[in-house]
Short mmCIF file of C-alpha atoms in Angstrom, two decimals:
data_model
loop_
_atom_site.label_atom_id
_atom_site.label_comp_id
_atom_site.label_asym_id
_atom_site.label_seq_id
_atom_site.Cartn_x
_atom_site.Cartn_y
_atom_site.Cartn_z
CA MET A 28 2.97 -30.45 -13.44
CA THR A 29 -0.37 -29.31 -11.88
CA THR A 30 -3.20 -30.83 -11.55
CA GLY A 31 -6.64 -29.85 -12.29
CA ARG A 32 -7.55 -29.93 -8.45
CA ALA A 33 -4.18 -27.82 -7.61
CA SER A 34 -5.08 -25.44 -10.28
CA VAL A 35 -8.36 -24.57 -8.87
CA GLN A 36 -7.34 -24.33 -5.50
CA VAL A 37 -4.89 -21.94 -6.81
CA GLU A 38 -7.62 -19.88 -9.39
CA GLU A 39 -10.57 -19.59 -6.92
CA PRO A 40 -9.23 -17.80 -3.91
CA GLY A 41 -6.51 -16.38 -6.09
CA ARG A 42 -8.74 -14.42 -8.30
CA ALA A 43 -11.08 -13.58 -5.35
CA PHE A 44 -7.82 -11.71 -3.86
CA ARG A 45 -7.35 -10.27 -7.75
CA GLU A 46 -10.59 -8.69 -7.82
CA ALA A 47 -10.25 -7.62 -4.03
CA TRP A 48 -6.68 -5.67 -5.29
CA ILE A 49 -8.25 -4.28 -8.60
CA ALA A 50 -11.49 -3.16 -6.72
CA GLY A 51 -9.06 -1.08 -4.27
CA VAL A 52 -6.81 0.30 -6.64
CA ARG A 53 -9.80 1.64 -9.23
CA LYS A 54 -11.15 3.10 -5.97
CA TYR A 55 -7.94 4.63 -3.85
CA TYR A 56 -5.44 5.19 -6.61
CA PRO A 57 -4.66 8.65 -7.22
CA GLY A 58 -5.08 9.32 -10.57
CA GLU A 59 -4.94 6.53 -13.42
CA PRO A 60 -2.66 3.37 -11.83
CA LYS A 61 -0.79 1.30 -13.69
CA PRO A 62 -1.43 -1.07 -16.19
CA GLY A 63 0.29 -4.01 -13.66
CA TYR A 64 -1.93 -3.12 -11.06
CA VAL A 65 -5.39 -3.14 -12.84
CA ALA A 66 -4.47 -6.32 -15.28
CA PRO A 67 -6.81 -8.99 -15.50
CA TRP A 68 -6.33 -12.54 -13.83
CA GLU A 69 -5.80 -14.03 -16.63
CA VAL A 70 -2.38 -11.87 -17.64
CA THR A 71 -1.44 -11.87 -14.12
CA PRO A 72 2.01 -13.00 -13.89
CA GLU A 73 2.10 -16.90 -12.80
CA TRP A 74 4.14 -16.11 -9.09
CA GLU A 75 2.04 -13.19 -8.49
CA ARG A 76 -1.37 -15.72 -9.31
CA ALA A 77 0.52 -17.97 -6.59
CA SER A 78 0.94 -15.24 -4.57
CA ALA A 79 -2.31 -13.86 -3.93
CA ALA A 80 -3.91 -17.58 -3.44
CA ALA A 81 -0.85 -17.99 -0.51
CA VAL A 82 -2.50 -14.39 1.09
CA TYR A 83 -5.93 -15.42 0.75
CA GLU A 84 -5.68 -18.65 2.60
CA GLN A 85 -3.61 -17.37 5.33
CA VAL A 86 -6.26 -14.60 5.92
CA HIS A 87 -8.69 -17.58 5.41
CA ARG A 88 -7.31 -19.37 7.71
CA PHE A 89 -6.14 -16.63 10.06
CA ILE A 90 -10.36 -15.97 10.48
CA GLU A 91 -11.09 -19.34 10.58
CA VAL A 92 -8.65 -19.78 13.67
CA ALA A 93 -10.21 -16.68 15.68
CA GLU A 94 -13.07 -17.83 14.75
CA GLY A 95 -14.66 -14.91 13.42
CA ALA A 96 -12.96 -12.41 16.16
CA THR A 97 -11.01 -10.70 13.79
CA ALA A 98 -14.24 -8.39 13.31
CA LYS A 99 -13.03 -6.72 16.30
CA LEU A 100 -9.60 -5.68 14.90
CA THR A 101 -9.28 -1.70 13.18
CA ARG A 102 -9.08 -1.67 9.50
CA GLU A 103 -5.00 -1.05 10.08
CA GLN A 104 -4.26 -4.11 12.06
CA LYS A 105 -6.54 -6.10 9.03
CA GLY A 106 -4.61 -4.32 6.58
CA ARG A 107 -1.01 -4.35 7.97
CA PHE A 108 -1.53 -8.64 8.30
CA VAL A 109 -2.46 -8.62 4.75
CA ALA A 110 0.91 -6.49 3.61
CA LEU A 111 2.95 -8.45 5.89
CA CYS A 112 1.74 -11.57 4.13
CA TRP A 113 2.49 -10.21 0.89
CA ILE A 114 6.24 -9.27 1.94
CA ALA A 115 6.46 -12.85 2.77
CA GLN A 116 5.98 -13.91 -0.87
CA ILE A 117 8.29 -11.68 -2.28
CA PHE A 118 10.80 -13.03 -0.46
CA ARG A 119 9.48 -16.36 -1.81
CA HIS A 120 9.17 -15.71 -4.87
CA PHE A 121 12.68 -12.96 -4.99
CA PRO A 122 16.01 -13.50 -3.25
CA SER A 123 16.56 -9.71 -3.51
CA PRO A 124 13.80 -7.43 -3.73
CA LYS A 125 13.15 -3.90 -4.28
CA ALA A 126 13.07 -2.17 -1.17
CA SER A 127 9.89 -0.51 -2.11
CA TYR A 128 8.44 -4.58 -3.26
CA VAL A 129 8.68 -5.07 0.94
CA ALA A 130 8.53 -1.58 2.51
CA ASP A 131 7.08 -2.00 6.13
CA TRP A 132 3.26 -0.98 6.45
CA SER A 133 4.47 3.25 7.54
CA GLU A 134 6.21 3.01 4.33
CA LEU A 135 3.20 2.45 1.79
CA PRO A 136 1.21 4.71 0.48
CA ASP A 137 -2.33 5.34 1.54
CA TRP A 138 -3.78 4.11 -1.47
CA GLN A 139 -2.11 0.83 -0.82
CA GLN A 140 -3.08 1.00 3.00
CA GLU A 141 -6.97 1.37 1.75
CA THR A 142 -7.08 -1.73 -0.60
CA ASP A 143 -5.33 -3.96 1.65
CA SER A 144 -7.58 -3.36 4.54
CA ASP A 145 -10.29 -3.67 1.72
CA ILE A 146 -9.39 -7.37 0.52
CA PHE A 147 -9.03 -8.19 4.55
CA GLU A 148 -12.82 -7.46 5.00
CA HIS A 149 -13.22 -8.28 1.69
CA ILE A 150 -12.67 -12.46 2.94
CA GLU A 151 -14.03 -11.65 6.16
CA GLN A 152 -17.19 -10.70 4.77
CA ALA A 153 -17.32 -13.89 2.49
CA LEU A 154 -15.98 -15.87 5.12
CA LEU A 155 -18.30 -15.07 8.45
CA SER A 156 -21.57 -14.71 5.39
CA LYS A 157 -21.49 -18.29 4.85
CA ARG A 158 -21.76 -19.30 9.05
#
């Protein structure tokens, strides 16, 4: 059973991650993105909501423990971190995922690399603006 507090703990960071993902897809995806790529939070599958919240929290915590020094990372380093955290979530939820779901950074399309980098920077800016 999920408590209201647990729901909020997934909802807020997960929704922020999802919104940054959708913004990146709309900005970088060549042509018309697949409907699932830009589906609103309300129709996003539960595993994906939980994964979005988990990755948001991992990035958030990484920035915190680095005390903002993540600002010195390159966009690629930031995007790689998001991509790797996401791959771990895929393995968590799917015992035998398709290879394309767990592709290494160098195998990701440019639009996805740019989107992952934007996600990190979105979380970073939100956190550092509170300081």
